[in-house]
C-alpha positions as a printed NumPy array, in Angstrom:
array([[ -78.246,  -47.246, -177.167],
       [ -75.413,  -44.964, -175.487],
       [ -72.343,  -47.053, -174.381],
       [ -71.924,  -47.912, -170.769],
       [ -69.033,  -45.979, -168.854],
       [ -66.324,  -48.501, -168.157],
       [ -64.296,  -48.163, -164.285],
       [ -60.932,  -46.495, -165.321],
       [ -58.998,  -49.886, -163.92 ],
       [ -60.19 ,  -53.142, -162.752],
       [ -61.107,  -52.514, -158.762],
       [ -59.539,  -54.527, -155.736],
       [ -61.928,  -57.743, -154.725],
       [ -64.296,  -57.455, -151.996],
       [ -65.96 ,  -61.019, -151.51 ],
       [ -65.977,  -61.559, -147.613],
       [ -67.287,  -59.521, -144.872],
       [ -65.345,  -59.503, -141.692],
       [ -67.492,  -60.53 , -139.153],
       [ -68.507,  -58.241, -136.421],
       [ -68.048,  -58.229, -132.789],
       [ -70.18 ,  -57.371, -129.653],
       [ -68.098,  -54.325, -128.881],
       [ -68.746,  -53.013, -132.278],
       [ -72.484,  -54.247, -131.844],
       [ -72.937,  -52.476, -129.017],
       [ -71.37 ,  -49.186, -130.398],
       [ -73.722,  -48.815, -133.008],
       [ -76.778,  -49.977, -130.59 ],
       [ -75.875,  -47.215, -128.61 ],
       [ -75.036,  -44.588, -131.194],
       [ -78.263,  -44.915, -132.691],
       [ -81.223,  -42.833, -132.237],
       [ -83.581,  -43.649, -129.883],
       [ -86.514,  -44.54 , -132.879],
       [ -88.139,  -47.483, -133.695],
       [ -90.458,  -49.055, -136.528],
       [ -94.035,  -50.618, -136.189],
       [ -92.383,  -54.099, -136.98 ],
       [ -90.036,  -54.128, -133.67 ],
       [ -91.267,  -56.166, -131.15 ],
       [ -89.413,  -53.947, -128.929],
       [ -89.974,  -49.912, -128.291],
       [ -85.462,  -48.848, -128.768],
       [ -84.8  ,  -47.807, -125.361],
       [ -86.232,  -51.547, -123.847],
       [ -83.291,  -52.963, -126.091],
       [ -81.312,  -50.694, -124.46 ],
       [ -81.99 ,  -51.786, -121.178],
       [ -81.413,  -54.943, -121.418],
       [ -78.266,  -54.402, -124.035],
       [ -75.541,  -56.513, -121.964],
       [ -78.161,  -60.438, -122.051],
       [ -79.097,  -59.065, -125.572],
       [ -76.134,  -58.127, -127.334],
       [ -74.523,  -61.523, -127.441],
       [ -77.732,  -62.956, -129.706],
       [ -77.798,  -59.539, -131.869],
       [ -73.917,  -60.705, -133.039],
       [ -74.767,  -63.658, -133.813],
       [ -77.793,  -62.32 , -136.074],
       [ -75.359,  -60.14 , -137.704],
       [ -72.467,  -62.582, -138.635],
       [ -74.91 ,  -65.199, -139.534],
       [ -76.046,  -62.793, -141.617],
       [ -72.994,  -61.594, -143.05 ],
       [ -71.475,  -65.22 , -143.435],
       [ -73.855,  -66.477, -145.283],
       [ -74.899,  -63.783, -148.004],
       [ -78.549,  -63.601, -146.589],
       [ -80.476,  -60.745, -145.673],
       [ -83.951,  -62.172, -143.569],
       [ -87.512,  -61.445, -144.831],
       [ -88.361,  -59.987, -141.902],
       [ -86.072,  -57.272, -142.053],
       [ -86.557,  -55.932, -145.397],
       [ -90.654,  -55.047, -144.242],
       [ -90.867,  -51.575, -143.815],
       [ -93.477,  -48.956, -143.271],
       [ -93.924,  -45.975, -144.635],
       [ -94.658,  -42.767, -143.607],
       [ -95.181,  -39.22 , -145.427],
       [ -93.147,  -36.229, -144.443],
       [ -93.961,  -32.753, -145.989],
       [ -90.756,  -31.777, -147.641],
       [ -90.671,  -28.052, -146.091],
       [ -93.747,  -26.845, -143.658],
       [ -94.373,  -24.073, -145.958],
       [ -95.461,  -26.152, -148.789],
       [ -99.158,  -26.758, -149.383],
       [-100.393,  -30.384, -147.279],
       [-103.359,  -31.105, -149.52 ],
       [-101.09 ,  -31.5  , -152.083],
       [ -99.618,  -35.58 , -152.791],
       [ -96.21 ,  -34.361, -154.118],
       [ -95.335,  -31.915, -151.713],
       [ -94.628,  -35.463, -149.238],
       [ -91.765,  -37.412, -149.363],
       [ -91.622,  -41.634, -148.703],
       [ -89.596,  -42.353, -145.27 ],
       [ -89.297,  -45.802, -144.67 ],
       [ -89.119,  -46.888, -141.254],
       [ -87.055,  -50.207, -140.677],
       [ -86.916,  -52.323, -137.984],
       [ -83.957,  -51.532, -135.153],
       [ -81.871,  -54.923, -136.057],
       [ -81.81 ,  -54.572, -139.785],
       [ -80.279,  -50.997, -139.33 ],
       [ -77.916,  -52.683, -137.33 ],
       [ -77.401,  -55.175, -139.815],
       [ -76.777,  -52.479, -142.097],
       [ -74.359,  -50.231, -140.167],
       [ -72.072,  -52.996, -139.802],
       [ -72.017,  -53.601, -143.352],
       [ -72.177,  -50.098, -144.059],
       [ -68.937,  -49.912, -142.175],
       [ -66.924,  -52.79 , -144.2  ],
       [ -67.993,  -51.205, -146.736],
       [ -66.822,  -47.843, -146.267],
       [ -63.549,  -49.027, -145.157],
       [ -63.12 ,  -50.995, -148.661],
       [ -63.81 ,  -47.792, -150.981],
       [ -62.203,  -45.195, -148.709],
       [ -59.007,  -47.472, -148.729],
       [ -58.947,  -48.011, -152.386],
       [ -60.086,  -44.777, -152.981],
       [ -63.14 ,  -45.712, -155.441],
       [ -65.799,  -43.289, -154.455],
       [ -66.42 ,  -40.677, -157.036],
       [ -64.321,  -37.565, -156.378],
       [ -67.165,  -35.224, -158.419],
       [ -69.475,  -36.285, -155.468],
       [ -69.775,  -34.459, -152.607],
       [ -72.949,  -36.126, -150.212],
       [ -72.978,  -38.825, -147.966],
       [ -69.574,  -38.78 , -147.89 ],
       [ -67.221,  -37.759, -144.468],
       [ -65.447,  -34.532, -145.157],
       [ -68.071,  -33.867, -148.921],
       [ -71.066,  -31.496, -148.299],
       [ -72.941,  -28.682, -149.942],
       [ -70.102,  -26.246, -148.71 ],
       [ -67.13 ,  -28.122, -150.509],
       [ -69.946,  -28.663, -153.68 ],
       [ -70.407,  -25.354, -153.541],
       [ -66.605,  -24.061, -153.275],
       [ -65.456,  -26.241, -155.724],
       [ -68.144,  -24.35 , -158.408],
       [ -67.281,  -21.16 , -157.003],
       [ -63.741,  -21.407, -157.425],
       [ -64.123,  -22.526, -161.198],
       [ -66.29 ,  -19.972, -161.64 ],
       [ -63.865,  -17.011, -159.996],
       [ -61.075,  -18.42 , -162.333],
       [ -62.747,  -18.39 , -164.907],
       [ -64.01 ,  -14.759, -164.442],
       [ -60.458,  -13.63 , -163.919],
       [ -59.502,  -14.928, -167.389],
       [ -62.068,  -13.035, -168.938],
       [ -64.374,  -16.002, -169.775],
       [ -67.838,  -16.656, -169.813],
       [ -69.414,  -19.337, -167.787],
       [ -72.4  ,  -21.638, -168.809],
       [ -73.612,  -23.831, -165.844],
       [ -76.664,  -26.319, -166.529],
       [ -78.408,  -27.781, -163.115],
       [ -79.937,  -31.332, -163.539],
       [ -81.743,  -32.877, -161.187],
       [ -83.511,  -36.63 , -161.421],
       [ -86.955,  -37.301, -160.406],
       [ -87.472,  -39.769, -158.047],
       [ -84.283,  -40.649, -157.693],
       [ -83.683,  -43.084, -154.871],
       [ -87.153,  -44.433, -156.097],
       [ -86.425,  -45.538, -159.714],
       [ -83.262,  -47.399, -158.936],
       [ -82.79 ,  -50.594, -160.856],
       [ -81.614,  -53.745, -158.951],
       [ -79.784,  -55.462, -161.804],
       [ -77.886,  -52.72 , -162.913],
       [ -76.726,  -51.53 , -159.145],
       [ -75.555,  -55.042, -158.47 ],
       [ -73.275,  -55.078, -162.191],
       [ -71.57 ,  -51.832, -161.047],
       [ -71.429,  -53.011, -157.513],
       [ -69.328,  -55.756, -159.402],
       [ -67.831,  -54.098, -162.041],
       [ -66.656,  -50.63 , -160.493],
       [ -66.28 ,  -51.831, -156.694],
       [ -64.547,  -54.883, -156.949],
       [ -67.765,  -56.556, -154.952],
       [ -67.936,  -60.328, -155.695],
       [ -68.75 ,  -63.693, -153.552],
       [ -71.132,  -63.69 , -150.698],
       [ -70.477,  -60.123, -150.213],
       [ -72.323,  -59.613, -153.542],
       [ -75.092,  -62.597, -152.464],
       [ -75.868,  -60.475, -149.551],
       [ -76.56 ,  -56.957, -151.458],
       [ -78.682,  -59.063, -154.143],
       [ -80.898,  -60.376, -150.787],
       [ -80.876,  -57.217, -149.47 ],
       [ -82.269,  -55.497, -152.478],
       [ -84.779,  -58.185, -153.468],
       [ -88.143,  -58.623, -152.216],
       [ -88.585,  -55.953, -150.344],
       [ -91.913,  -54.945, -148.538],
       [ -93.793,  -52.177, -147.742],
       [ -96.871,  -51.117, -145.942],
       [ -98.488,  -47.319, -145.72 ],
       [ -98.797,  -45.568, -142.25 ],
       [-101.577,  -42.503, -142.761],
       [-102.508,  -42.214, -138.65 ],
       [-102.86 ,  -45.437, -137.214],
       [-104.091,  -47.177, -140.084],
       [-102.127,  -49.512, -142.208],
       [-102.195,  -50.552, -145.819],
       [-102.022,  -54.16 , -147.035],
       [ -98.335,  -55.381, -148.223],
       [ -96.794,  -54.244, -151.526],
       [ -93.298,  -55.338, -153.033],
       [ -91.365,  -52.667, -153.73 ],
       [ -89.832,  -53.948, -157.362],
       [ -86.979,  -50.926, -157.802],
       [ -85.391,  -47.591, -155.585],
       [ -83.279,  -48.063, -152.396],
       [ -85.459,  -47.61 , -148.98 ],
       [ -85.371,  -44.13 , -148.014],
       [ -84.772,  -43.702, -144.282],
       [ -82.206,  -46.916, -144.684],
       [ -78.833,  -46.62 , -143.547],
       [ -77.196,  -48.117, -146.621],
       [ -79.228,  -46.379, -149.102],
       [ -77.747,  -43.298, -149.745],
       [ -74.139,  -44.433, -149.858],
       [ -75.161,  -47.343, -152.728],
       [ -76.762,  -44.436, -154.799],
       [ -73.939,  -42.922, -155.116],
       [ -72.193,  -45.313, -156.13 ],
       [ -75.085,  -46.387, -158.299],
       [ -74.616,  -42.769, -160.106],
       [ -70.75 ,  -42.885, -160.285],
       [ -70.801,  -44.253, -164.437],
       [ -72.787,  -41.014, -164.951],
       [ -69.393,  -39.089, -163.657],
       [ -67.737,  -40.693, -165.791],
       [ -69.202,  -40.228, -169.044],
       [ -69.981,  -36.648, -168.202],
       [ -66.054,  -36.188, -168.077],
       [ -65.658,  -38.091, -171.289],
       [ -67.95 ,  -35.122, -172.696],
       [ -65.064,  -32.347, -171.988],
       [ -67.196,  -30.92 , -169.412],
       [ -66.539,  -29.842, -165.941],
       [ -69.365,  -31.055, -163.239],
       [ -69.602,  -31.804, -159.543],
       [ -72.734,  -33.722, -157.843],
       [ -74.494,  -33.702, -154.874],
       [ -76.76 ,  -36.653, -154.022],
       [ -78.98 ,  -36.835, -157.108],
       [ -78.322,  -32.774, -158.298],
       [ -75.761,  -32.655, -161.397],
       [ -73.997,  -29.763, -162.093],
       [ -72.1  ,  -29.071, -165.787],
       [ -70.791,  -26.407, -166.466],
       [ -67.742,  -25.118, -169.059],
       [ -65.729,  -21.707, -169.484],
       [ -64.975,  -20.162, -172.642],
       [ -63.935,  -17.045, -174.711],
       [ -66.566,  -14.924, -176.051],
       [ -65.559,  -15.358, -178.99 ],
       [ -66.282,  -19.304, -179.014],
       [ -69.679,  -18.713, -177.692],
       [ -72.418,  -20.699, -180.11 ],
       [ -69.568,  -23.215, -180.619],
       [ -69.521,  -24.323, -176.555],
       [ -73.292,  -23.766, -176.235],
       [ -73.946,  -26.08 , -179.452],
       [ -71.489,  -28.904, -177.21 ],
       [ -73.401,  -28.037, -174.711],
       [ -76.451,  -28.963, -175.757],
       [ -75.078,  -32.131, -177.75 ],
       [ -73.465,  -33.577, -174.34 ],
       [ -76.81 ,  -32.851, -172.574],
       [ -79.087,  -34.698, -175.445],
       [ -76.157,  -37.719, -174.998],
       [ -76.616,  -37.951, -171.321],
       [ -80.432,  -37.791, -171.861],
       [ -80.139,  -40.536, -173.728],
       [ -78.165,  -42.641, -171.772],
       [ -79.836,  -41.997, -168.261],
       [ -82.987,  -42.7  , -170.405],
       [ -82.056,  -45.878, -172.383],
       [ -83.194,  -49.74 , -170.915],
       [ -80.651,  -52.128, -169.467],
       [ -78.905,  -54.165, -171.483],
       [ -80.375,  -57.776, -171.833]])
């Protein structure tokens, strides 16, 4: 089995959330959009109404949460609804749809707040992945797309050729593994405590029903993936991806991501051409084979 990426140096400890307040509470209640999920037992702009007698209580669900590492049943239900992926595509056709889960208005609460501390504890240790430009302030498609371009330009200019290989994985956000988020949560964000408690509740024993119209489908437990349609989900896959950066660098190849698309690419003489294509295809057979290969036991 491929070796596991290592971090580069041991990161700072995160093992306490700071709790929240009802200012911040009611900044991200009023932020939100104005949606809500089959499982409220309020429509959104009700809770809005009556914000200032509610708030107080919604706090307290929060830092109770927070404190004590525990993520409540009844927030990880969710249901789920298909959305065609682009209105052009064919509707009679299963994988033209894409999963959104729809969570109820606390939980995304719940996770904004935490979403927040833990922002504010990779941004300040600087521990995101600097190849990875979504989901990120300041990172999308146009500074993915400049930083290939500009390689790509120099490259040109010093009369090299250019080999760029696109990968994309299937599923992505689906085929997450619990276990092995929560070890790099650990080992390459410094996440430890209750802190780490609450992401292993938050990630366990999840539920799902299917929406089609207004009919429902019985309960499943959604075993692997991170909810799409949650707030934190996006941000923990890419940190669940960041060993992948690394080992791709460890290749001697150049790459840049964006959400679950890969980019490699390399420059070279003419003259070196079947030697960089065979290294190529060597580095892409090794990362095959590691995105491929089981968890350790």
């Amino acid at each position: 089995m491929p070796q596991v990426p290592l971090p580069p140096v041991a990161p700072p400890d995160f093992s306490v959330f700071k709790p929240t307040s009802e200012y911040e509470v009611s900044r991200f209640l009023f932020d939100s959009p104005n949606k809500q999920s089959d499982s409220d037992p309020i429509p959104t702009w009700l809770l809005n109404e009556c914000a200032s007698v509610i708030i107080p209580t919604i706090t307290n669900i929060v830092n109770l949460s927070l404190s004590s590492g525990h993520f409540h049943p009844l927030f990880k239900q969710s249901v789920v609804s298909s959305l065609l992926k682009k209105s052009t595509l064919d509707n009679e056709e299963f994988s033209n749809y894409r999963p959104i889960s729809n969570l109820s208005f606390i939980s995304k609460i719940i996770e904004r707040v935490v979403k927040s501390r833990l922002t504010d504890h990779l941004f300040s240790h600087i521990l995101l992945n600097p190849h990875q430009s979504a989901y990120r302030r300041h990172h999308s498609t146009e500074t993915s797309l400049l930083y290939i371009h500009d390689h790509l330009i120099t490259a040109i200019g010093s009369q090299k050729l250019s080999c760029l290989c696109l990968l994309d994985l299937s599923a992505a956000f689906d085929t997450i593994d619990h276990d092995i988020l929560l070890t790099r949560l650990s080992s390459w964000f410094g996440i430890h405590g209750s802190v780490l408690y609450w992401f292993k509740s938050y990630l366990s024993s999840r539920t799902f029903c299917v929406k089609c119209n207004d009919c429902f489908s019985s309960l499943h437990t959604s075993l692997y993936g991170v909810p799409q349609g949650s707030v934190l989900g996006p941000l923990l896959f890419i940190m669940y991806t960041t060993p992948l950066s690394t080992l791709i660098s460890s290749l001697s190849l150049y790459h840049h991501l964006y959400a679950d698309d890969t980019q490699l690419f390399l420059s070279f003489h003419p003259s070196d051409f079947q030697a960089n294509i065979s290294h190529l295809q060597n580095a892409l057979t090794h990362i095959t084979s590691w995105t491929t290969s089981p968890p350790p036991k």
